[in-house]
XYZ file of C-alpha atoms in Angstrom:
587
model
C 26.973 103.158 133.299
C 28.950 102.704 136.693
C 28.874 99.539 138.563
C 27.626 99.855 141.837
C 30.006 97.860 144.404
C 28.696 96.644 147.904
C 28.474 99.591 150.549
C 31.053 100.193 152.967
C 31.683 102.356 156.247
C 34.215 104.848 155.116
C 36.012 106.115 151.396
C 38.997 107.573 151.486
C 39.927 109.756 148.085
C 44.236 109.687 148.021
C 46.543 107.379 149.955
C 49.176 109.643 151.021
C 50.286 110.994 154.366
C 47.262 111.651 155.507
C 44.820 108.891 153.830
C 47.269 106.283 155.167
C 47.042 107.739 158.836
C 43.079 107.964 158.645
C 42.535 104.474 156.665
C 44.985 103.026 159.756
C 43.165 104.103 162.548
C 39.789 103.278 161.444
C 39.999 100.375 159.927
C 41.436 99.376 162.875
C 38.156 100.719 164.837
C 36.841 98.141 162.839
C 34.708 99.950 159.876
C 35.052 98.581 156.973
C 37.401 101.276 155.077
C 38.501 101.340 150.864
C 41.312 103.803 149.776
C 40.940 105.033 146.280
C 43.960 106.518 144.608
C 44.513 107.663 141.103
C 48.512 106.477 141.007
C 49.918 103.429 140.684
C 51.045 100.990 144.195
C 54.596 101.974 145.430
C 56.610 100.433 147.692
C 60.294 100.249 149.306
C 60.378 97.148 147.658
C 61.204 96.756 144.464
C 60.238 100.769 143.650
C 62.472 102.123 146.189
C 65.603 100.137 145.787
C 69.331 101.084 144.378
C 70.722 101.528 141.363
C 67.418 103.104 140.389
C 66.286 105.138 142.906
C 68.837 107.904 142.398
C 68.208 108.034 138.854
C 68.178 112.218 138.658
C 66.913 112.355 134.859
C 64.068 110.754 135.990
C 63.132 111.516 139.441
C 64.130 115.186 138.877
C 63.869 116.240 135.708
C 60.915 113.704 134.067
C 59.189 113.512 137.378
C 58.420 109.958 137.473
C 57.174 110.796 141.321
C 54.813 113.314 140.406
C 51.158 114.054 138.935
C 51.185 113.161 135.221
C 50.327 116.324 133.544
C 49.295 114.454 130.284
C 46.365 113.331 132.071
C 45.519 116.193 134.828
C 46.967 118.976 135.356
C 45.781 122.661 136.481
C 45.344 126.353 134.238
C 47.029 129.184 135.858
C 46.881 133.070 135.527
C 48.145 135.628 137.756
C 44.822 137.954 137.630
C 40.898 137.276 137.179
C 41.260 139.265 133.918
C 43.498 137.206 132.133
C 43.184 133.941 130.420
C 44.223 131.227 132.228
C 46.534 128.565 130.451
C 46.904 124.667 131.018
C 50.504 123.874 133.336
C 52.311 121.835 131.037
C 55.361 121.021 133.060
C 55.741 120.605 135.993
C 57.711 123.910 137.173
C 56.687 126.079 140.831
C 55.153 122.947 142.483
C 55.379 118.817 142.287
C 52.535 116.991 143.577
C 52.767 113.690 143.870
C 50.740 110.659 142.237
C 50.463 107.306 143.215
C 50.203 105.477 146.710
C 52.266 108.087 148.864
C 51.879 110.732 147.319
C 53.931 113.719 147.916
C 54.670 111.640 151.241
C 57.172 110.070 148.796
C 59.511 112.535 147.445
C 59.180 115.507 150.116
C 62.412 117.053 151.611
C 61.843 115.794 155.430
C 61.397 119.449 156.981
C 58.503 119.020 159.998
C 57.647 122.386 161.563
C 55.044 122.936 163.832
C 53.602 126.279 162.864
C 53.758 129.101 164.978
C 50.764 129.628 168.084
C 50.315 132.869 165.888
C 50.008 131.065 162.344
C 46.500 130.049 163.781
C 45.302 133.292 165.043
C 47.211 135.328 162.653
C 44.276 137.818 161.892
C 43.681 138.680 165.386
C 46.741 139.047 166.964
C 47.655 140.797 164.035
C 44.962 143.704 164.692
C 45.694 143.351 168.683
C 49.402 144.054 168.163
C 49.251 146.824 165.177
C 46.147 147.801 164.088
C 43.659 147.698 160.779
C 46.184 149.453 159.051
C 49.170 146.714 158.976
C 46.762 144.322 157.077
C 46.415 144.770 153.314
C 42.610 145.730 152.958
C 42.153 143.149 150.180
C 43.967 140.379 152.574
C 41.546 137.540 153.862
C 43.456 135.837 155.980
C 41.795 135.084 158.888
C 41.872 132.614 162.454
C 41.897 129.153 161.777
C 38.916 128.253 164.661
C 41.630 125.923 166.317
C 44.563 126.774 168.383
C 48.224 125.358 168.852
C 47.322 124.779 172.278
C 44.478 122.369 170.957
C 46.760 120.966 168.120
C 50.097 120.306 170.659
C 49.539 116.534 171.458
C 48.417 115.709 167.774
C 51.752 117.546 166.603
C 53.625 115.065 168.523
C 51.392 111.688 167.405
C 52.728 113.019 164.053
C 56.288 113.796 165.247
C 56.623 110.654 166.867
C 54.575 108.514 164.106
C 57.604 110.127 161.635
C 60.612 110.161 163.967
C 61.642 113.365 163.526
C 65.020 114.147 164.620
C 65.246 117.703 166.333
C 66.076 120.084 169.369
C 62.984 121.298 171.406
C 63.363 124.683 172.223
C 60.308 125.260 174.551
C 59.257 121.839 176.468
C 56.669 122.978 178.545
C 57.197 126.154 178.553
C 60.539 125.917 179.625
C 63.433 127.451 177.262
C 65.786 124.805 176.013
C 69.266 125.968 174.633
C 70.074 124.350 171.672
C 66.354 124.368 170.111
C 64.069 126.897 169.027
C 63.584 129.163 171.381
C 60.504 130.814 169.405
C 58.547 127.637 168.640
C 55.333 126.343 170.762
C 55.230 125.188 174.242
C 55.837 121.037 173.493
C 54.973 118.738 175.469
C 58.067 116.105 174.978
C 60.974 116.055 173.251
C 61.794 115.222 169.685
C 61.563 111.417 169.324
C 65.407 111.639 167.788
C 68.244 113.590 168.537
C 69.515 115.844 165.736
C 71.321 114.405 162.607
C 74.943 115.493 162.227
C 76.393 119.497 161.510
C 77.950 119.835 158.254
C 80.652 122.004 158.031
C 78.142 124.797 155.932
C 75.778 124.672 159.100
C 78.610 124.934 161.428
C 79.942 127.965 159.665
C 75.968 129.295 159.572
C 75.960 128.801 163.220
C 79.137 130.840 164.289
C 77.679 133.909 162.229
C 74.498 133.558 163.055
C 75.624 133.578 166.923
C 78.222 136.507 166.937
C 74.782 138.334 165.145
C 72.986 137.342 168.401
C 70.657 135.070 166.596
C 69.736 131.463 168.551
C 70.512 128.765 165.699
C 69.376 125.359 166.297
C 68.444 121.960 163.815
C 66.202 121.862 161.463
C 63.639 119.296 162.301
C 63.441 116.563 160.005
C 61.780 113.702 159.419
C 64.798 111.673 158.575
C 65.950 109.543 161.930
C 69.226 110.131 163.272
C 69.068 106.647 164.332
C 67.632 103.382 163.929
C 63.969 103.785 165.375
C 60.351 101.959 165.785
C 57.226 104.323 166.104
C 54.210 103.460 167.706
C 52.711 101.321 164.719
C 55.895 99.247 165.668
C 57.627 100.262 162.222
C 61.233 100.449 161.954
C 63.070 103.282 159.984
C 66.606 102.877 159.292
C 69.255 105.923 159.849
C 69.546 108.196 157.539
C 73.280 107.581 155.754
C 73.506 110.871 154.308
C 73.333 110.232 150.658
C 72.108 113.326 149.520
C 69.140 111.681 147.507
C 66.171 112.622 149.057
C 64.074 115.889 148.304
C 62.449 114.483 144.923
C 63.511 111.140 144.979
C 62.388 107.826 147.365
C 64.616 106.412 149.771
C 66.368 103.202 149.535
C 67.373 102.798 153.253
C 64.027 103.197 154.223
C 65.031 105.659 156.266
C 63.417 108.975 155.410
C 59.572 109.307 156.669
C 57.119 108.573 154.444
C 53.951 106.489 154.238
C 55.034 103.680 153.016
C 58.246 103.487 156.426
C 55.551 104.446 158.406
C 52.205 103.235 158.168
C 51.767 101.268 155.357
C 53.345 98.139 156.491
C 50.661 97.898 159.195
C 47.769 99.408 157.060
C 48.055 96.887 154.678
C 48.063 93.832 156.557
C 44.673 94.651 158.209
C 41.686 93.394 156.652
C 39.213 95.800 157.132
C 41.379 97.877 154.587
C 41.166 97.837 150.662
C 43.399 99.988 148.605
C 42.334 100.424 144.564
C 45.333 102.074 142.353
C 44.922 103.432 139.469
C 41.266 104.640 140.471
C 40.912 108.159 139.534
C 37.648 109.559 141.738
C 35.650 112.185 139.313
C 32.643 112.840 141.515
C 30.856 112.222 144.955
C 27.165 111.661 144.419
C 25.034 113.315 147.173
C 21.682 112.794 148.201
C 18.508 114.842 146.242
C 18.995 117.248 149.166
C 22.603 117.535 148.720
C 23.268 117.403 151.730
C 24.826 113.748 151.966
C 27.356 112.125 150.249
C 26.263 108.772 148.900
C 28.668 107.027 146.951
C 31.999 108.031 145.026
C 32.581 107.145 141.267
C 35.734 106.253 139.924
C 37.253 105.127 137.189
C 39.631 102.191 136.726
C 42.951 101.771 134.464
C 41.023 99.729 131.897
C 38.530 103.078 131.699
C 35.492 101.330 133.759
C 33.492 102.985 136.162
C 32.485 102.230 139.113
C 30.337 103.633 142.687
C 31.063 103.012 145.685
C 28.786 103.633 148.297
C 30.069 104.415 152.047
C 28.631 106.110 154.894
C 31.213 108.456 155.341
C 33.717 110.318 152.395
C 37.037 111.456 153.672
C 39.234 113.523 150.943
C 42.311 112.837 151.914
C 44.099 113.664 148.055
C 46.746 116.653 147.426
C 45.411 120.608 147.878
C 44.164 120.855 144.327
C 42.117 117.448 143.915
C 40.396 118.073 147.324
C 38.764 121.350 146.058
C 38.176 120.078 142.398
C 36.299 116.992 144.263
C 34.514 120.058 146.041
C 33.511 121.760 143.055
C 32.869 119.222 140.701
C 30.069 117.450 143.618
C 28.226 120.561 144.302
C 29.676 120.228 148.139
C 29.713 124.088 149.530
C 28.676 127.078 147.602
C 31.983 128.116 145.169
C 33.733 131.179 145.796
C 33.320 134.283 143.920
C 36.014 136.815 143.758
C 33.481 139.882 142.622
C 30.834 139.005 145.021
C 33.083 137.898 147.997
C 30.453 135.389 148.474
C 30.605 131.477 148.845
C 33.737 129.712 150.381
C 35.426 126.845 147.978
C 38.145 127.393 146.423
C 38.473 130.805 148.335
C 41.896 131.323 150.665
C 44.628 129.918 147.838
C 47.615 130.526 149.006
C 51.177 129.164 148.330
C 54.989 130.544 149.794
C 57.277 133.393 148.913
C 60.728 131.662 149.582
C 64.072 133.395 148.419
C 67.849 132.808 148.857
C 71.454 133.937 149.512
C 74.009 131.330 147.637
C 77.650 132.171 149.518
C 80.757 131.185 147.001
C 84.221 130.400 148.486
C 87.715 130.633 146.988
C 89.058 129.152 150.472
C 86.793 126.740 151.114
C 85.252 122.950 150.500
C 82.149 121.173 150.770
C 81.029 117.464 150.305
C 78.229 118.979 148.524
C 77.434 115.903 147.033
C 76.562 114.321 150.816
C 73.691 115.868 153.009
C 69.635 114.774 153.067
C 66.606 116.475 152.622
C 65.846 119.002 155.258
C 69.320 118.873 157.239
C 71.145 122.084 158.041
C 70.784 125.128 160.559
C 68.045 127.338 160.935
C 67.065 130.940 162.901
C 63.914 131.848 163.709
C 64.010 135.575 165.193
C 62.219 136.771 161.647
C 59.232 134.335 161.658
C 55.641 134.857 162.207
C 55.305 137.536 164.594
C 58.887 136.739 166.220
C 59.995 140.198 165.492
C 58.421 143.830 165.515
C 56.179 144.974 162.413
C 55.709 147.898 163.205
C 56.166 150.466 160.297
C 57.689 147.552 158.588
C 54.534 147.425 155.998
C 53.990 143.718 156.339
C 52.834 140.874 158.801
C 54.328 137.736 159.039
C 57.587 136.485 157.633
C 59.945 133.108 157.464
C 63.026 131.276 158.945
C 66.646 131.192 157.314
C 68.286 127.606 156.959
C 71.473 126.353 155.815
C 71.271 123.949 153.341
C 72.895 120.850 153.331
C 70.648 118.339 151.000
C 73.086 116.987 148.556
C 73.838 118.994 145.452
C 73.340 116.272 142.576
C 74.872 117.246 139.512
C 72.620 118.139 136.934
C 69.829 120.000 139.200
C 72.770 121.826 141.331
C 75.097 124.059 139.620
C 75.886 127.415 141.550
C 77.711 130.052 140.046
C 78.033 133.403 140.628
C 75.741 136.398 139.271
C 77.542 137.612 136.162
C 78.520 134.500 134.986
C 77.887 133.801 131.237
C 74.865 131.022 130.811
C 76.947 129.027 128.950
C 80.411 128.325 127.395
C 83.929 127.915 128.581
C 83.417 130.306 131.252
C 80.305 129.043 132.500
C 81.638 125.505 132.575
C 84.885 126.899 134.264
C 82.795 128.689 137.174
C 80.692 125.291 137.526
C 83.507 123.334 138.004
C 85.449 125.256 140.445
C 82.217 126.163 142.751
C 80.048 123.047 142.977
C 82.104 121.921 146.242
C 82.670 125.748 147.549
C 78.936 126.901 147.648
C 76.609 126.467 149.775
C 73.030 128.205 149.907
C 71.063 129.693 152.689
C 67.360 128.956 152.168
C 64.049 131.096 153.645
C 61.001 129.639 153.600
C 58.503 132.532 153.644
C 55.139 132.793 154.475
C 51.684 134.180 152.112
C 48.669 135.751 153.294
C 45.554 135.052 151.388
C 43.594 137.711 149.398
C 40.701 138.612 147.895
C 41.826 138.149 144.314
C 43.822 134.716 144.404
C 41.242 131.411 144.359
C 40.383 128.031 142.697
C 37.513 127.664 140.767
C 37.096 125.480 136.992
C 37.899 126.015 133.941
C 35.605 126.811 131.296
C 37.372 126.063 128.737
C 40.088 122.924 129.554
C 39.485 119.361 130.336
C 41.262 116.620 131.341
C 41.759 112.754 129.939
C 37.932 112.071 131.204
C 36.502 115.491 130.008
C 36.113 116.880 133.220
C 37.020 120.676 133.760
C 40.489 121.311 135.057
C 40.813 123.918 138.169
C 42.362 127.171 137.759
C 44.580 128.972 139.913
C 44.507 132.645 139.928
C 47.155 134.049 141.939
C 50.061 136.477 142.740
C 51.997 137.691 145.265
C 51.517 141.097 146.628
C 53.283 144.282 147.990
C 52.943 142.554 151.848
C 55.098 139.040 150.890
C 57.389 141.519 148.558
C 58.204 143.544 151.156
C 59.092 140.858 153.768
C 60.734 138.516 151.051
C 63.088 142.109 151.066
C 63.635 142.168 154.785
C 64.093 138.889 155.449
C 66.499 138.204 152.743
C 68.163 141.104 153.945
C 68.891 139.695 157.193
C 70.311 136.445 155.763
C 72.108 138.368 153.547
C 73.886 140.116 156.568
C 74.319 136.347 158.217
C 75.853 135.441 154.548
C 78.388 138.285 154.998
C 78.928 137.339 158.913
C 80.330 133.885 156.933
C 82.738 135.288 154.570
C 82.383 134.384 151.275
C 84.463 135.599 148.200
C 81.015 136.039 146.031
C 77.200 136.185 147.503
C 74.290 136.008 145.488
C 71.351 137.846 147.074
C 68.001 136.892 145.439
C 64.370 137.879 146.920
C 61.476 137.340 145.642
C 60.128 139.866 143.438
C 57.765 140.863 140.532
C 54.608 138.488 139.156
C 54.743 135.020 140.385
C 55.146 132.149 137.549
C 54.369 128.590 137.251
C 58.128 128.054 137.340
C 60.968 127.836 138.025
C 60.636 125.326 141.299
C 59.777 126.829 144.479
C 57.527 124.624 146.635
C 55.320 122.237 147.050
C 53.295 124.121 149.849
C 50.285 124.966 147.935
C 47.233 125.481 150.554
C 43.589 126.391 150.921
C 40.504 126.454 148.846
C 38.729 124.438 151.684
C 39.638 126.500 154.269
C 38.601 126.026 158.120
C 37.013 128.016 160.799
C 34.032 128.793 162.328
C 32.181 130.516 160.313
C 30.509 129.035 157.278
C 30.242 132.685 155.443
C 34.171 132.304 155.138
C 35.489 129.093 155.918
C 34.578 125.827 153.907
C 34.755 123.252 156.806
C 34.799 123.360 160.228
C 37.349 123.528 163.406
C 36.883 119.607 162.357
C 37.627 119.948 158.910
C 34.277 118.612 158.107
C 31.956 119.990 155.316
C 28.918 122.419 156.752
C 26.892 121.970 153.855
C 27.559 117.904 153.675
C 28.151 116.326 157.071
C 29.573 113.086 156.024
C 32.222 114.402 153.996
C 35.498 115.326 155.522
C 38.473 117.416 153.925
C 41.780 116.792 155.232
C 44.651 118.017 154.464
C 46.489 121.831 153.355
C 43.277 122.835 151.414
C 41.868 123.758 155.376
C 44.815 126.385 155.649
C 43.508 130.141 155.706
C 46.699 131.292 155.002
C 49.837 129.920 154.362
C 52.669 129.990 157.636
C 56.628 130.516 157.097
C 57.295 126.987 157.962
C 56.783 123.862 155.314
C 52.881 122.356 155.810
C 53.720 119.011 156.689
C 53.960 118.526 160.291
C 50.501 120.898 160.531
C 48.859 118.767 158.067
C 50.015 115.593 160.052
C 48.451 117.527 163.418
C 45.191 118.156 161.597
C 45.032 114.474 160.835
C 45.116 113.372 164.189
C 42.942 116.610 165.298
C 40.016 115.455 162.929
C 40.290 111.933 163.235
C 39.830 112.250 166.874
C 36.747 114.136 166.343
C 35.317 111.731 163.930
C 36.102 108.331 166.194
C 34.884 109.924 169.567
C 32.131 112.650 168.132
C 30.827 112.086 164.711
C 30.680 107.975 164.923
C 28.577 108.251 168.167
C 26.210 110.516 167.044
C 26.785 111.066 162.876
C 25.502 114.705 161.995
C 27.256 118.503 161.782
C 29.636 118.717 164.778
C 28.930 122.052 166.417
C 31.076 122.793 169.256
C-alpha cells in the first residue's frame, strides 16, 4: 500500500528543461511545488567535471546519460500488423534519465520553428490544394501561432544564451542571419561562435549558389554571460565534447547552467530522484487528478496529493502517464477516434560527407550545434508545387568535434574492415567534413503510441509501443533536399562525396535524433488534439502536458527552442488564467 504524503500545490513528473523552468517560476509564485524524477541528481559538480566527462565509451557508446533500457524502455514496429518488439539498445533516439534530462547531453541547436510549422495544414491547402497532402496525413494547425509564441521564444533564447544572427528583427531583413526565419523581436542574446574553416568553405559555395548562409543558433555562449535568473555560463572553448556528453566548463545550456542553481535554493521547491511516477489517480469522475504515485529506489510507494499535475517528463513518458491514468480517450488507428497517443511523429534527416585529398580539418575541435546553415529548402521556403511533398529541412555544416571511436568517415566503397579500411580511416578523419539536414515528418493516420499487450517493465506496467514509418511525402523531400546539398557539396570541391538520403522502412537504429514528438498533441479541437492551445488536458483540467508530445507534426528544425516557447506560453496561462479561476481554459 502507498503512503500518502501531505498535499501540496503543484507535481511536476520529470526535471528537465522544461520541469526546471515550470518548478522555478512557481515556486517562486509561492505554491508549494515537488519535482518527481525517475533518474538519479546530476550536477556540474562533481558529475560534470574532467577527466571523466569526456569518457566516449561511456557517454557514447554505454549511454550512461540516457534512459536505462533494463528498466523501461519502448516496443517498436513499423506497421499496426506486425508484432511489435521491446528496444533493447539504445539506437534511432537517446532520451535522457535523471535530473536534466535530455537537457544534459543535447547538441545546443535552438531553432524557432517556422510561422508555417504552426499552421502547416492550412497554408498548405491555401497555397496548393487537397491534392499536395497525403490523404492518410493528419497533420494539422497547432491552435497557436508564432506571432503568439515570439516573446516566449526569446524568454527561452535569452534564459539559454543562445549565440546567433537574427535574420528578421522586426520585420526588418538582417544580412548575416536568416533571412527566412520569424519576425523577432530582439536580437540573439550572443553573438555567433567562431567559423571553422568547413563552414567557411560551406559558406563560399553556398553563396556563389545564391543561397543566404548564416550561424547556426546554438545554445552554447560565445561569451561569458548571466541570464535573467542571474546564472553565469562560461564560453564555450571548443572542445568538441558536447552532443552526448555534459559539459565541464559549464558552458553549454542546460538545466542544471541555467536554472537549477536558483531552483534549488528556493524553499518552496522539493526535488525526489530516483522516483519513478507509474500513475495519476483521478477523481471517481475522472475528471481530476488527485494525487501521483511513485515509487522510490528502495521499491516503496508513495502518493502525493497536489492540486495541480504538470507532466513535464520526455515525449514517451508523458503519453504512457496519459494512458496508463485513463486521462483522454486513447487513439485508435481503425476507428480514427480518440486523441492520445495519436500524431507520433519523429525526423527524416540525411547527409552529404565531402572527403579531401587537399585539405585539413581540426576535426577533433568544434561543439555541438556550431557550423553554417541555409534555409531556402525549409518549411514552405521554397515552391511545392508538382514537387509531391510539403515541407522540408535546412542544410548545416558540421563542425561538432569528431571523437574517435563514434567518428570515422570513409568513403562509399571502402571495405568494412581490414588494412584498407584502417588505411582510409586514417588518412580522412582530419579531411572530412559532413553536411547535415535536419528534415521535417508529417503525421499520419497509421503511426501512434498506444501499450503493449504483451511487455512490461521492472514494475509490471505495460511498455508503450511505437508504430511508425516514414512515407512516400518525407522520401521524396529527404531526395530533393539532399539533392540540393549535394550540389552545395560539389560547389566545395571534394575529391570523394558521399550522398546518403533517407530511404526505405525506418529502424530503431542506427542514431538519428532525439526529436521524437506528439501523442498529446495540441489544438483546438478535442476530436483531434489531446490538450489545448494551453497544453492543458480537456478531459482533466488540472493536469498539464508540456513538452514535444503537444507537436502535431514534427518541423525541419530540432524541437528545443519550441518546446522552451511552449513552456513559457503555458506557464503564463496557468499563473495569470488557471490560478485565478482553476477550471478548463476556453479561449
Amino acid at each position: 500500500m502507498a503512503t500518502k504524503l501531505k498535499a501540496v500545490d503543484v507535481v511536476l513528473v520529470g526535471v528537465g528543461v522544461t520541469g526546471t523552468i515550470l518548478a522555478k517560476e512557481l515556486a517562486e509564485s509561492g505554491l508549494k511545488v515537488v519535482g518527481v524524477e525517475r533518474g538519479q541528481m546530476r550536477d556540474t559538480f562533481p558529475d560534470f567535471q574532467m577527466p571523466n566527462v569526456h569518457d566516449e565509451l561511456k557517454y557514447q557508446r554505454r549511454h550512461d546519460l540516457a534512459q536505462d533500457l533494463s528498466r523501461e524502455t519502448i516496443s517498436f514496429r513499423n506497421q499496426k500488423d506486425e508484432t511489435a518488439l521491446p528496444m533493447r539498445y539504445l539506437g534511432s533516439f537517446k532520451p535522457g534519465e535523471g535530473v536534466g534530462g535530455a537537457g544534459v547531453h543535447w547538441g545546443t541547436q535552438t531553432w524557432r520553428f517556422l510561422p508555417w510549422d504552426f499552421e502547416t495544414r492550412s497554408r498548405s491547402l491555401a497555397r496548393y490544394g487537397k491534392g499536395q497532402i497525403a490523404e492518410d496525413c493528419t497533420s494539422q494547425d497547432w491552435g497557436v501561432t508564432y506571432d503568439e509564441l515570439e516573446p516566449h521564444f526569446t524568454k527561452f533564447e535569452y534564459l539559454y544564451g543562445v549565440s546567433g544572427k537574427a535574420g528578421n528583427l522586426n520585420g526588418r531583413i538582417i544580412p548575416g542571419g536568416n533571412p527566412f526565419e520569424g519576425r523577432r523581436s530582439r536580437e540573439y542574446p550572443l553573438p555567433p561562435m567562431k567559423t571553422t574553416h568547413a563552414g567557411a568553405l560551406f559558406t563560399k559555395a553556398a553563396e556563389s549558389l545564391g543561397y543566404k548562409p548564416f550561424p547556426t543558433p546554438v545554445a552554447t555562449p560565445s561569451a561569458v554571460y548571466t541570464n535573467p535568473y542571474g546564472v553565469t555560463m562560461n564560453a564555450c572553448v571548443y572542445c568538441g565534447y558536447c552532443e552526448g556528453f555534459a559539459c565541464e566548463m559549464a558552458s553549454k545550456a542546460s538545466p542544471q547552467t541555467t536554472v537549477l542553481p536558483v531552483l534549488m535554493k528556493n524553499r518552496n521547491f522539493e526535488l525526489r530522484a530516483l522516483a519513478n511516477v507509474t500513475r495519476i489517480k483521478l477523481d471517481s469522475a475522472k475528471q481530476r487528478a488527485v494525487s501521483v504515485n511513485y515509487v522510490d529506489s528502495r521499491g516503496r510507494e508513495f502518493e502525493q496529493p497536489a492540486e495541480m499535475v504538470l507532466l513535464s517528463s520526455y515525449v514517451f513518458n508523458n503519453v504512457r502517464l496519459m494512458l496508463q491514468s485513463g486521462i483522454g480517450k486513447p487513439y485508435d488507428p481503425v476507428a480514427n477516434t480518440g486523441v492520445v497517443g495519436r500524431n507520433y511523429a519523429y525526423q527524416t534527416p540525411s547527409s552529404v560527407t565531402l572527403f579531401f585529398d587537399d585539405k585539413h580539418f581540426n576535426s577533433f575541435m568544434g561543439a555541438g550545434g556550431l557550423g553554417m546553415s541555409v534555409d531556402e529548402f525549409n518549411g514552405d521556403n521554397f515552391d511545392h508545387a508538382g514537387l509531391g511533398f510539403i515541407g522540408g529541412g535546412f542544410i548545416r555544416s558540421v563542425s561538432s568535434g569528431s571523437r574517435p571511436i563514434e567518428v570515422r568517415p570513409v568513403p562509399a566503397g571502402t571495405p568494412r574492415w581490414g588494412s584498407a579500411w584502417k588505411k582510409a580511416t586514417a588518412h580522412y578523419f582530419n579531411r572530412a567534413f559532413n553536411l547535415a539536414l535536419q528534415g521535417a515528418c508529417q503525421s499520419y493516420r497509421g503511426n501512434y503510441l498506444d501499450l503493449d499487450p504483451t511487455y512490461r517493465d521492472a514494475y509490471g506496467l505495460p511498455l508503450l509501443r511505437m508504430t511508425f514509418d516514414r512515407h512516400e511525402n518525407e522520401h521524396k523531400m529527404s531526395q530533393y533536399i539532399t539533392n540540393k546539398a549535394a550540389e552545395i557539396g560539389k560547389a566545395i570541391g571534394p575529391s570523394k562525396m558521399n550522398v546518403n538520403p533517407r530511404v526505405g522502412k525506418y529502424t530503431i537504429v542506427p542514431y538519428q535524433s532525439t526529436h521524437n514528438t506528439g501523442g498529446a498533441v495540441m489544438g483546438i479541437d478535442p476530436a483531434t488534439s489531446a490538450v489545448n492551445r494551453y497544453l492543458q488536458s480537456w478531459d482533466v483540467p488540472n493536469v498539464f502536458v508540456i513538452g514535444a508530445s503537444a507537436f502535431p507534426q514534427n518541423g525541419g528544425y530540432n524541437p528545443t527552442d519550441t518546446v522552451g516557447a511552449l513552456t513559457y506560453w503555458a506557464l503564463d496561462a496557468i499563473k495569470n488564467r488557471y490560478l485565478k479561476r482553476p477550471g478548463l481554459i476556453t479561449s
